[in-house]
Short mmCIF file of C-alpha atoms and ligand atoms in Angstrom, two decimals:
data_model
loop_
_atom_site.label_atom_id
_atom_site.label_comp_id
_atom_site.label_asym_id
_atom_site.label_seq_id
_atom_site.Cartn_x
_atom_site.Cartn_y
_atom_site.Cartn_z
CA MET A 161 -25.60 22.16 19.53
CA GLN A 162 -24.16 19.32 16.86
CA PHE A 163 -25.96 17.06 18.91
CA LEU A 164 -29.30 18.14 17.20
CA ARG A 165 -28.11 16.57 14.38
CA TYR A 166 -27.32 13.18 16.33
CA PRO A 167 -31.73 11.49 15.49
CA PHE A 168 -31.12 12.26 12.31
CA GLU A 169 -27.82 11.10 11.44
CA PRO A 170 -28.98 7.78 9.01
CA ARG A 171 -27.15 6.26 11.16
CA TYR A 172 -29.47 6.50 14.15
CA MET A 173 -32.32 7.24 11.73
CA LEU A 174 -33.73 3.22 13.65
CA LEU A 175 -33.89 4.43 16.63
CA THR A 176 -35.33 8.13 16.56
CA MET A 177 -38.17 6.29 14.00
CA SER A 178 -39.05 3.77 16.90
CA VAL A 179 -38.80 7.21 19.25
CA MET A 180 -41.43 8.61 17.26
CA LEU A 181 -43.47 5.63 16.02
CA CYS A 182 -43.46 4.41 19.81
CA ALA A 183 -45.56 8.07 20.36
CA LEU A 184 -47.39 7.64 17.43
CA PHE A 185 -49.17 4.61 18.84
CA VAL A 186 -49.67 6.14 22.27
CA VAL A 187 -51.00 8.58 20.99
CA LEU A 188 -53.31 6.78 18.84
CA SER A 189 -54.11 4.54 21.39
CA GLN A 190 -56.30 7.19 23.54
CA ALA A 191 -57.54 8.54 20.60
CA TRP A 192 -58.79 5.42 19.63
CA PRO A 193 -59.81 3.09 22.51
CA TYR A 194 -61.03 1.02 19.78
CA TYR A 195 -57.87 0.15 18.48
CA ALA A 196 -56.32 0.55 21.87
CA GLU A 197 -54.75 -2.62 22.19
CA GLY A 198 -53.46 -3.50 19.00
CA LEU A 199 -51.82 -0.21 19.19
CA GLU A 200 -50.53 -0.04 22.74
CA LEU A 201 -48.94 -3.39 21.58
CA LEU A 202 -47.73 -1.73 19.38
CA SER A 203 -46.22 0.97 21.48
CA VAL A 204 -45.04 -1.74 23.70
CA ILE A 205 -42.62 -3.33 21.10
CA MET A 206 -41.53 -0.01 19.72
CA ALA A 207 -40.39 1.48 23.22
CA ALA A 208 -38.57 -1.96 23.27
CA PHE A 209 -36.80 -0.87 20.59
CA VAL A 210 -36.21 2.16 22.22
CA ALA A 211 -34.88 1.11 25.35
CA LEU A 212 -32.47 -1.51 22.66
CA GLY A 213 -30.75 1.61 20.80
CA VAL A 214 -30.57 4.07 23.96
CA HIS A 215 -28.69 1.03 25.26
CA ASP A 216 -26.72 0.44 22.23
CA LEU A 217 -25.52 4.30 22.84
CA LEU A 218 -24.50 3.46 26.64
CA GLN A 219 -23.08 0.49 25.99
CA THR A 220 -19.08 -0.35 26.23
CA ARG A 221 -18.27 -3.16 24.41
CA HIS A 222 -18.98 -2.84 20.64
CA ALA A 223 -18.18 0.62 18.96
CA ILE A 224 -20.44 -0.71 15.88
CA LEU A 225 -23.38 -1.06 18.32
CA ARG A 226 -22.68 2.42 19.58
CA ASN A 227 -22.88 3.91 16.17
CA TYR A 228 -25.60 2.29 14.53
CA PRO A 229 -27.52 1.95 17.34
CA ILE A 230 -30.71 -0.82 16.27
CA ILE A 231 -29.11 -1.97 12.88
CA ALA A 232 -26.10 -2.87 14.01
CA HIS A 233 -27.36 -6.28 15.67
CA MET A 234 -28.44 -7.59 12.47
CA ARG A 235 -25.01 -8.32 12.02
CA PHE A 236 -24.11 -10.08 15.33
CA LEU A 237 -27.72 -12.00 14.82
CA LEU A 238 -26.34 -13.43 11.68
CA GLU A 239 -22.84 -13.62 12.67
CA ASP A 240 -22.97 -14.74 15.88
CA ILE A 241 -25.33 -16.59 16.66
CA ARG A 242 -26.61 -18.41 13.32
CA PRO A 243 -23.46 -18.91 12.28
CA GLU A 244 -24.78 -20.81 9.67
CA LEU A 245 -26.73 -18.10 7.85
CA ARG A 246 -23.32 -16.29 8.06
CA GLN A 247 -21.96 -19.04 6.27
CA TYR A 248 -23.79 -18.54 3.31
CA PHE A 249 -24.33 -15.46 3.12
CA PHE A 250 -21.52 -13.85 4.58
CA GLU A 251 -18.12 -14.76 4.64
CA GLY A 252 -16.74 -18.30 6.36
CA ASP A 253 -13.60 -18.64 8.82
CA LYS A 254 -10.73 -18.92 6.17
CA ASP A 255 -13.03 -15.75 4.29
CA GLY A 256 -11.38 -11.82 4.05
CA ALA A 257 -9.07 -9.74 3.14
CA PRO A 258 -6.37 -8.79 3.93
CA PHE A 259 -6.76 -10.53 7.37
CA PRO A 260 -9.72 -13.53 7.51
CA ARG A 261 -12.76 -13.73 9.54
CA ASP A 262 -10.74 -16.26 11.68
CA LYS A 263 -8.08 -14.63 12.18
CA ARG A 264 -9.70 -11.16 13.40
CA ALA A 265 -11.53 -13.35 15.68
CA ILE A 266 -8.95 -14.41 17.65
CA VAL A 267 -8.07 -10.58 18.50
CA TYR A 268 -11.50 -9.41 19.10
CA GLN A 269 -11.86 -12.26 21.80
CA ARG A 270 -8.17 -12.15 23.64
CA ALA A 271 -9.22 -8.28 23.98
CA LYS A 272 -12.39 -8.81 25.47
CA LYS A 273 -11.03 -11.67 27.23
CA ASP A 274 -13.85 -13.55 25.91
CA LEU A 275 -13.52 -17.82 25.11
CA ASP A 276 -10.89 -17.78 22.15
CA LYS A 277 -10.41 -21.92 21.43
CA ARG A 278 -12.17 -23.66 19.11
CA PRO A 279 -13.79 -27.47 19.08
CA PHE A 280 -13.03 -29.98 16.73
CA GLY A 281 -9.97 -29.62 14.72
CA THR A 282 -8.26 -27.95 12.16
CA MET A 283 -10.13 -26.39 9.48
CA TYR A 284 -6.98 -25.89 7.60
CA ASP A 285 -6.59 -28.85 4.74
CA VAL A 286 -3.51 -29.85 5.95
CA TYR A 287 -2.30 -31.00 2.65
CA GLN A 288 -2.56 -27.87 0.91
CA GLU A 289 0.94 -25.99 -0.37
CA GLN A 290 0.21 -23.16 1.48
CA TYR A 291 0.07 -24.75 4.67
CA GLU A 292 1.93 -23.76 7.44
CA TRP A 293 3.23 -25.90 10.24
CA LEU A 294 5.78 -25.44 13.63
CA HIS A 295 7.69 -28.94 14.66
CA HIS A 296 7.15 -28.95 18.57
CA SER A 297 8.99 -30.85 21.03
CA ILE A 298 9.05 -34.51 22.36
CA ALA A 299 9.75 -32.26 25.55
CA PRO A 300 8.25 -29.00 25.80
CA ARG A 301 9.00 -26.91 28.66
CA PRO A 302 6.94 -25.11 30.50
CA ALA A 303 5.79 -22.21 29.56
CA ALA A 304 8.31 -18.93 30.75
CA PRO A 305 7.03 -16.47 33.18
CA ILE A 306 5.79 -13.05 30.50
CA ASP A 307 8.14 -10.66 32.27
CA ALA A 308 11.31 -13.36 31.22
CA MET A 309 10.16 -12.63 27.12
CA ARG A 310 12.14 -9.43 27.11
CA VAL A 311 14.40 -7.49 24.62
CA ASN A 312 17.34 -5.67 25.75
CA ILE A 313 17.60 -2.79 22.80
CA GLY A 314 20.98 -0.58 22.80
CA LEU A 315 23.26 0.11 25.16
CA GLY A 316 24.21 2.04 28.44
CA PRO A 317 20.98 3.91 31.10
CA GLN A 318 18.77 4.45 28.63
CA ALA A 319 18.54 0.94 27.25
CA TYR A 320 15.45 -0.28 26.85
CA SER A 321 13.53 -3.87 27.58
CA ALA A 322 11.11 -4.13 25.12
CA SER A 323 8.22 -7.00 25.12
CA LEU A 324 7.87 -9.39 22.09
CA LEU A 325 5.06 -8.27 21.00
CA ASN A 326 4.34 -4.26 21.00
CA ILE A 327 2.11 -1.33 19.10
CA SER A 328 3.52 -0.49 15.45
CA ALA A 329 3.75 2.61 14.12
CA MET A 330 0.37 5.01 13.89
CA SER A 331 -0.02 8.41 14.29
CA TYR A 332 -2.77 10.39 15.97
CA GLY A 333 -4.33 11.54 12.55
CA ALA A 334 -4.37 8.17 11.09
CA LEU A 335 -6.37 6.47 14.03
CA SER A 336 -8.48 8.78 15.96
CA ALA A 337 -8.04 10.32 20.23
CA ASN A 338 -9.78 7.26 21.12
CA ALA A 339 -7.46 4.86 19.57
CA ILE A 340 -4.20 6.41 20.31
CA ARG A 341 -6.13 6.43 24.33
CA SER A 342 -6.65 3.18 24.65
CA LEU A 343 -3.65 1.69 22.52
CA ASN A 344 -1.72 3.79 25.25
CA ARG A 345 -3.43 2.59 27.88
CA GLY A 346 -2.80 -0.96 26.76
CA ALA A 347 0.88 -0.26 26.36
CA LYS A 348 0.47 0.89 30.06
CA ALA A 349 -1.67 -2.26 31.38
CA GLY A 350 0.89 -5.08 29.27
CA GLY A 351 3.83 -3.00 29.33
CA PHE A 352 4.77 -3.12 25.61
CA PHE A 353 5.95 0.27 23.87
CA HIS A 354 2.97 2.06 21.56
CA ASP A 355 5.08 3.85 18.64
CA THR A 356 3.66 7.12 18.04
CA GLY A 357 3.72 6.78 13.86
CA GLU A 358 4.91 9.84 11.92
CA GLY A 359 2.74 11.99 13.23
CA GLY A 360 4.19 13.31 16.37
CA VAL A 361 3.82 13.07 20.00
CA SER A 362 -0.46 13.76 20.91
CA PRO A 363 -1.92 14.52 23.69
CA TYR A 364 -3.45 11.44 23.50
CA HIS A 365 -0.84 9.63 23.47
CA ARG A 366 0.86 11.00 27.12
CA GLU A 367 -3.10 10.67 28.68
CA PHE A 368 -2.06 6.90 30.90
CA GLY A 369 2.25 6.78 30.60
CA GLY A 370 2.25 3.83 28.33
CA ASP A 371 6.05 3.60 27.27
CA LEU A 372 5.97 5.27 23.39
CA VAL A 373 8.55 4.85 20.71
CA TRP A 374 8.68 8.06 18.86
CA GLU A 375 8.79 7.77 14.54
CA LEU A 376 10.34 11.10 13.22
CA GLY A 377 9.80 10.48 9.39
CA SER A 378 10.77 12.70 6.23
CA GLY A 379 8.38 15.81 7.93
CA TYR A 380 10.05 15.74 10.65
CA PHE A 381 6.98 16.75 12.64
CA GLY A 382 7.42 17.55 16.12
CA ALA A 383 10.90 18.80 15.72
CA ARG A 384 10.57 20.70 12.36
CA ASN A 385 11.84 23.59 11.18
CA MET A 386 9.79 26.35 9.61
CA ALA A 387 11.45 24.69 6.42
CA GLY A 388 10.86 21.36 7.20
CA GLY A 389 13.54 20.03 7.90
CA PHE A 390 14.69 18.73 11.53
CA ASP A 391 15.44 21.14 14.39
CA ALA A 392 17.63 19.77 16.59
CA THR A 393 17.07 22.11 19.47
CA LEU A 394 12.99 20.91 18.80
CA PHE A 395 14.02 17.54 18.57
CA ALA A 396 16.13 16.98 22.09
CA GLU A 397 13.88 18.50 24.14
CA ALA A 398 11.32 16.75 23.25
CA ALA A 399 13.34 13.60 23.12
CA ALA A 400 13.79 13.44 26.69
CA ASP A 401 9.85 13.05 27.91
CA PRO A 402 11.23 10.28 29.91
CA GLN A 403 7.87 8.56 28.37
CA ILE A 404 9.45 8.08 25.28
CA LYS A 405 11.87 5.13 25.11
CA MET A 406 13.12 5.32 22.43
CA VAL A 407 13.49 6.61 19.03
CA GLU A 408 12.71 5.73 15.88
CA LEU A 409 13.98 7.69 11.77
CA LYS A 410 11.49 6.09 9.19
CA LEU A 411 12.60 5.54 5.86
CA SER A 412 9.83 3.33 4.48
CA GLN A 413 6.44 0.97 5.71
CA GLY A 414 5.50 -2.02 3.69
CA ALA A 415 2.44 -1.05 1.91
CA LYS A 416 4.00 2.42 0.65
CA PRO A 417 7.59 2.39 0.38
CA GLY A 418 8.99 5.60 -1.38
CA HIS A 419 5.93 7.13 -1.70
CA GLY A 420 6.06 9.45 1.07
CA GLY A 421 1.55 11.59 1.84
CA VAL A 422 0.20 14.62 2.19
CA LEU A 423 -1.89 15.60 5.26
CA PRO A 424 -4.29 18.00 2.92
CA ALA A 425 -4.98 21.74 4.60
CA ALA A 426 -8.23 21.44 4.43
CA LYS A 427 -7.88 18.65 7.51
CA VAL A 428 -4.21 19.87 9.28
CA THR A 429 -6.38 21.27 12.27
CA ALA A 430 -4.99 23.64 14.67
CA GLU A 431 -3.99 20.71 17.25
CA ILE A 432 -3.05 18.87 14.61
CA SER A 433 -0.79 21.78 13.33
CA ALA A 434 0.39 22.40 17.23
CA ILE A 435 1.67 18.36 17.58
CA ARG A 436 2.96 18.12 14.26
CA GLY A 437 4.74 21.70 14.27
CA VAL A 438 3.20 22.68 10.44
CA PRO A 439 1.62 26.54 9.74
CA MET A 440 -2.53 25.72 8.87
CA GLY A 441 -3.91 26.61 6.26
CA GLN A 442 -1.39 24.89 4.05
CA ASP A 443 -0.97 20.87 3.24
CA CYS A 444 1.02 18.81 5.38
CA VAL A 445 3.98 16.63 3.41
CA SER A 446 6.14 14.15 4.36
CA PRO A 447 8.06 13.99 1.67
CA ALA A 448 9.02 10.80 -0.49
CA SER A 449 12.48 10.76 0.82
CA HIS A 450 14.55 12.57 3.64
CA SER A 451 16.38 16.36 3.24
CA GLU A 452 18.23 15.54 5.73
CA PHE A 453 20.93 13.21 4.30
CA SER A 454 21.45 11.35 1.23
CA THR A 455 24.16 8.79 1.57
CA PRO A 456 24.28 5.71 3.83
CA ILE A 457 26.57 7.54 5.49
CA GLY A 458 24.57 10.34 5.89
CA LEU A 459 21.86 8.29 7.73
CA LEU A 460 23.90 6.64 9.81
CA GLU A 461 24.94 9.92 11.40
CA PHE A 462 21.45 11.50 11.54
CA VAL A 463 20.78 8.15 13.61
CA ALA A 464 23.34 8.60 16.30
CA ARG A 465 22.80 12.65 15.70
CA MET A 466 19.43 11.39 17.17
CA ARG A 467 21.02 8.59 19.72
CA GLU A 468 22.92 12.23 20.95
CA LEU A 469 20.16 14.50 20.83
CA SER A 470 18.06 11.88 22.84
CA GLY A 471 20.27 11.73 25.31
CA GLY A 472 21.44 8.76 24.57
CA LYS A 473 17.66 6.93 24.16
CA PRO A 474 18.23 3.87 21.41
CA ALA A 475 17.84 5.21 17.80
CA GLY A 476 17.01 2.70 14.87
CA PHE A 477 15.49 3.08 11.91
CA LYS A 478 12.57 1.52 10.05
CA LEU A 479 12.26 0.20 6.67
CA CYS A 480 10.79 -2.06 3.61
CA ILE A 481 13.69 -3.97 2.08
CA GLY A 482 13.51 -2.77 -1.27
CA HIS A 483 17.17 -3.12 -3.37
CA THR A 484 18.92 -5.32 -1.31
CA TRP A 485 22.42 -3.29 -2.20
CA GLU A 486 20.65 -0.66 -1.14
CA PHE A 487 20.92 -2.73 2.57
CA MET A 488 24.19 -3.76 1.90
CA ALA A 489 25.44 -0.18 1.52
CA ILE A 490 23.81 0.79 4.99
CA CYS A 491 25.90 -2.57 5.92
CA LYS A 492 29.23 -1.21 4.56
CA ALA A 493 29.19 2.32 5.79
CA MET A 494 28.01 0.05 9.14
CA LEU A 495 31.95 -1.29 9.29
CA GLU A 496 33.15 2.22 7.51
CA THR A 497 31.75 4.55 10.49
CA GLY A 498 32.15 1.88 13.66
CA ILE A 499 28.51 3.64 13.58
CA THR A 500 25.21 1.34 14.33
CA PRO A 501 21.54 1.66 15.09
CA ASP A 502 20.75 0.06 17.99
CA PHE A 503 17.65 -2.05 15.79
CA ILE A 504 16.63 -1.61 12.61
CA VAL A 505 12.54 -2.40 11.91
CA ILE A 506 11.87 -3.93 8.74
CA ASP A 507 8.47 -3.86 7.15
CA GLY A 508 6.74 -6.59 4.94
CA LYS A 509 5.40 -5.08 1.89
CA GLU A 510 2.22 -6.67 2.88
CA GLY A 511 1.93 -3.83 5.68
CA GLY A 512 -1.05 -1.93 6.28
CA THR A 513 -1.45 1.97 5.86
CA GLY A 514 -4.02 4.80 6.39
CA ALA A 515 -4.12 5.46 2.51
CA ALA A 516 -1.47 4.37 -0.72
CA PRO A 517 -1.99 4.31 -4.27
CA LEU A 518 -3.11 0.68 -4.70
CA GLU A 519 -0.22 0.29 -7.21
CA PHE A 520 2.24 1.03 -4.49
CA MET A 521 0.16 -1.12 -2.16
CA ASP A 522 0.18 -4.22 -3.72
CA HIS A 523 3.49 -4.45 -5.94
CA VAL A 524 6.71 -2.09 -4.46
CA GLY A 525 8.32 -3.59 -1.94
CA MET A 526 10.27 -6.87 -0.19
CA PRO A 527 7.79 -8.88 2.46
CA LEU A 528 8.47 -9.24 5.89
CA ARG A 529 9.51 -12.81 5.27
CA ASP A 530 11.99 -12.16 2.33
CA GLY A 531 12.94 -8.73 3.21
CA LEU A 532 13.73 -9.82 7.56
CA SER A 533 16.04 -13.03 6.74
CA PHE A 534 17.67 -10.91 3.59
CA ALA A 535 18.19 -8.61 6.07
CA HIS A 536 19.46 -10.78 9.49
CA ASN A 537 21.33 -12.29 7.02
CA ALA A 538 23.07 -9.48 5.62
CA LEU A 539 24.70 -8.36 9.41
CA ILE A 540 25.54 -11.46 10.46
CA GLY A 541 27.38 -11.70 7.16
CA VAL A 542 29.24 -8.84 7.89
CA GLY A 543 29.31 -9.16 11.82
CA LEU A 544 27.05 -7.00 13.01
CA ARG A 545 24.02 -9.02 14.27
CA ASP A 546 25.33 -9.10 17.88
CA LYS A 547 25.59 -5.71 17.75
CA ILE A 548 21.87 -4.50 16.43
CA LYS A 549 18.52 -5.72 17.15
CA ILE A 550 15.38 -6.45 14.54
CA GLY A 551 12.11 -5.47 14.99
CA ALA A 552 9.47 -7.08 12.26
CA SER A 553 6.04 -6.12 10.93
CA GLY A 554 3.50 -7.43 8.42
CA LYS A 555 0.52 -8.94 9.44
CA ILE A 556 1.17 -10.38 13.03
CA THR A 557 -2.07 -11.86 15.05
CA SER A 558 -1.29 -14.54 16.76
CA ALA A 559 1.27 -16.50 18.61
CA PHE A 560 2.34 -18.56 15.67
CA ASP A 561 2.86 -15.56 13.27
CA MET A 562 5.39 -14.02 16.19
CA ALA A 563 7.24 -17.60 16.54
CA THR A 564 7.69 -17.43 12.06
CA ILE A 565 8.63 -14.44 12.10
CA LEU A 566 11.05 -14.57 15.45
CA ALA A 567 12.74 -18.02 14.13
CA LEU A 568 13.63 -16.51 10.67
CA GLY A 569 15.51 -13.31 12.96
CA ALA A 570 13.13 -11.05 14.31
CA ASP A 571 14.60 -10.05 17.66
CA TRP A 572 10.59 -9.03 18.80
CA CYS A 573 7.31 -8.53 16.68
CA ASN A 574 4.84 -5.08 16.50
CA ALA A 575 1.88 -5.12 15.15
CA ALA A 576 -0.78 -2.47 13.64
CA ARG A 577 -3.57 -3.68 12.07
CA GLY A 578 -3.83 -6.52 14.60
CA PHE A 579 -3.58 -3.82 17.31
CA MET A 580 -6.51 -1.26 15.92
CA PHE A 581 -8.91 -5.12 15.84
CA ALA A 582 -8.47 -4.97 19.67
CA VAL A 583 -9.73 -1.06 19.51
CA GLY A 584 -12.62 -2.48 17.96
CA CYS A 585 -11.97 -2.14 13.54
CA ILE A 586 -13.87 -4.09 11.37
CA GLN A 587 -11.85 -4.25 8.54
CA ALA A 588 -14.87 -1.70 6.74
CA GLN A 589 -11.15 -0.86 4.71
CA SER A 590 -12.64 3.40 4.99
CA CYS A 591 -9.58 4.57 6.81
CA HIS A 592 -8.69 6.63 3.73
CA THR A 593 -12.21 7.93 3.63
CA GLY A 594 -13.14 9.56 7.34
CA LEU A 595 -15.80 7.31 7.18
CA CYS A 596 -15.00 4.73 9.67
CA PRO A 597 -18.07 2.66 10.67
CA THR A 598 -16.29 2.44 14.39
CA GLY A 599 -14.48 5.68 14.33
CA VAL A 600 -11.02 3.87 15.12
CA THR A 601 -9.57 6.03 11.78
CA SER A 602 -12.20 8.75 11.50
CA GLN A 603 -12.23 12.07 12.75
CA ASP A 604 -15.52 12.75 12.21
CA PRO A 605 -16.82 13.79 16.25
CA ILE A 606 -20.21 11.74 16.01
CA ILE A 607 -19.14 8.49 14.46
CA ARG A 608 -15.56 8.92 16.92
CA GLN A 609 -17.85 8.71 19.83
CA GLY A 610 -18.24 4.86 19.13
CA ASP A 611 -14.84 4.50 19.77
CA LEU A 612 -15.49 5.87 23.17
CA VAL A 613 -15.86 2.74 23.88
CA ARG A 614 -12.25 1.84 23.99
CA ARG A 615 -11.81 3.96 27.05
CA ALA A 616 -12.96 1.14 28.90
CA ILE A 617 -10.36 -1.83 27.73
C1 LIG B 816 -3.50 2.92 10.24
C2 LIG B 816 -2.14 3.09 9.10
C3 LIG B 816 -0.99 3.94 9.78
C4 LIG B 816 -0.33 3.84 9.23
N1 LIG B 816 0.71 5.20 9.81
C5 LIG B 816 2.51 4.84 9.95
C6 LIG B 816 2.87 5.66 10.52
O1 LIG B 816 2.75 6.69 10.97
N2 LIG B 816 4.90 5.36 10.03
C7 LIG B 816 4.68 3.95 9.31
O2 LIG B 816 6.30 3.92 10.02
N3 LIG B 816 4.49 3.02 10.17
C8 LIG B 816 2.75 3.42 9.50
N4 LIG B 816 1.98 2.12 9.18
C9 LIG B 816 2.48 0.73 9.43
C10 LIG B 816 2.40 -0.20 10.29
O3 LIG B 816 3.29 0.63 11.03
C11 LIG B 816 3.20 -1.38 9.96
O4 LIG B 816 4.63 -1.49 9.61
C12 LIG B 816 2.27 -2.47 8.94
O5 LIG B 816 0.83 -1.30 9.40
C13 LIG B 816 2.67 -3.26 9.11
O6 LIG B 816 1.80 -3.88 10.66
P1 LIG B 816 0.12 -4.95 10.26
O7 LIG B 816 0.32 -5.40 9.31
O8 LIG B 816 0.01 -5.05 11.94
O9 LIG B 816 -0.52 -3.62 9.61
C14 LIG B 816 0.66 2.36 9.63
C15 LIG B 816 0.04 1.30 9.43
C16 LIG B 816 -1.82 2.01 9.24
C17 LIG B 816 -2.84 0.25 9.50
#
């Protein structure tokens, strides 16, 4: 029934008006033969708009066109066909935040397998202070086969061979069902893993069978008892799923370290309630800190428990570095107990989120390069670096970003917003409103139909 609403949605207005005007001009041309020629011409023009709108709705390449038929062509017209207009009216290649236009464009092009080369020379002023470059060798080696570029995480029969680039944690709920489906389909096709985010494993994570890393946050969603604590039996049952390759405990994320989160009762649908194991009609809270442990030793014991309950799958934790002495205390606890996580993921302050208070987003937590090199060196210092793999996330969208982060000590990289771009995100920055124009982060059934396109990837 809600399809009846479609013609009256503001975003479909141009299409609806074109249909009405086309019909009107046809009728008038019959009624007023004197003006028939002109009216017929107008009806043909309107029919062309209708055809364009229907094509936009049916095509599977651009989410924005599906959601904004006809009108969205203005964006492409100004951005792509007439770049000089964009330069004056909109952003330049190096403009736009948090990701400048050229960083987004390269992801779009590669995701669509479009031409991704550039002509003429760098647009950077290479004598600027912030300019960064890599040293090359005078004896470059041939590129290694893609299969050889993997990292082994964990020990024993359940050890996991991970890609050097993977999809960082983003929950179903923060992202739409179709975004989750297409990310997981990409993970399957590309042989990399897809982190579930703290919202639990949804049916959309399972449809295409891409490798999963199950993230458990302070809400323990998917393995949660009635009191909001950790349910070991539920965890063991769920973690036995062979699609789940590793288990990850989330301590914090760079965009809002120490904050936690709330999914308001109104958003706790029957589906979300079943996936997360939370009651409907109540706010679904991820507290700022964990209830299952409160000391570094407690943290390590919990990670070891997750490993044991999952049948020996690699287990680790994710955090944004804050007080450095706290990380050192965890290192000390590792030495004291002999318990080491299989991996640690360092998330940078510059990392993304679905929603966070501005103060947290802008000023709390250590940027990736500082946090990563600190953690890497701390683990070397205590003699444990060879036992623990390090993943890293924070605005990684290109091979240059990866090379930089790997050189600073990471064993692999995760990207969140880069993969959002790959499934159609245009950095509209409305993830927190539910009104994402491409549907990537929206749960609105009408907007979400735009990201059906991603199933075609
Ligand atoms: C929409 C969105 C939802 C996210 N949800 C989670 C989450 O559930 N758990 C988590 O650990 N990090 C979450 N993150 C953080 C990302 O996993 C990642 O650590 C961070 O965005 C840095 O990567 P990026 O710069 O490539 O986006 C989320 C990020 C975004 C953009």
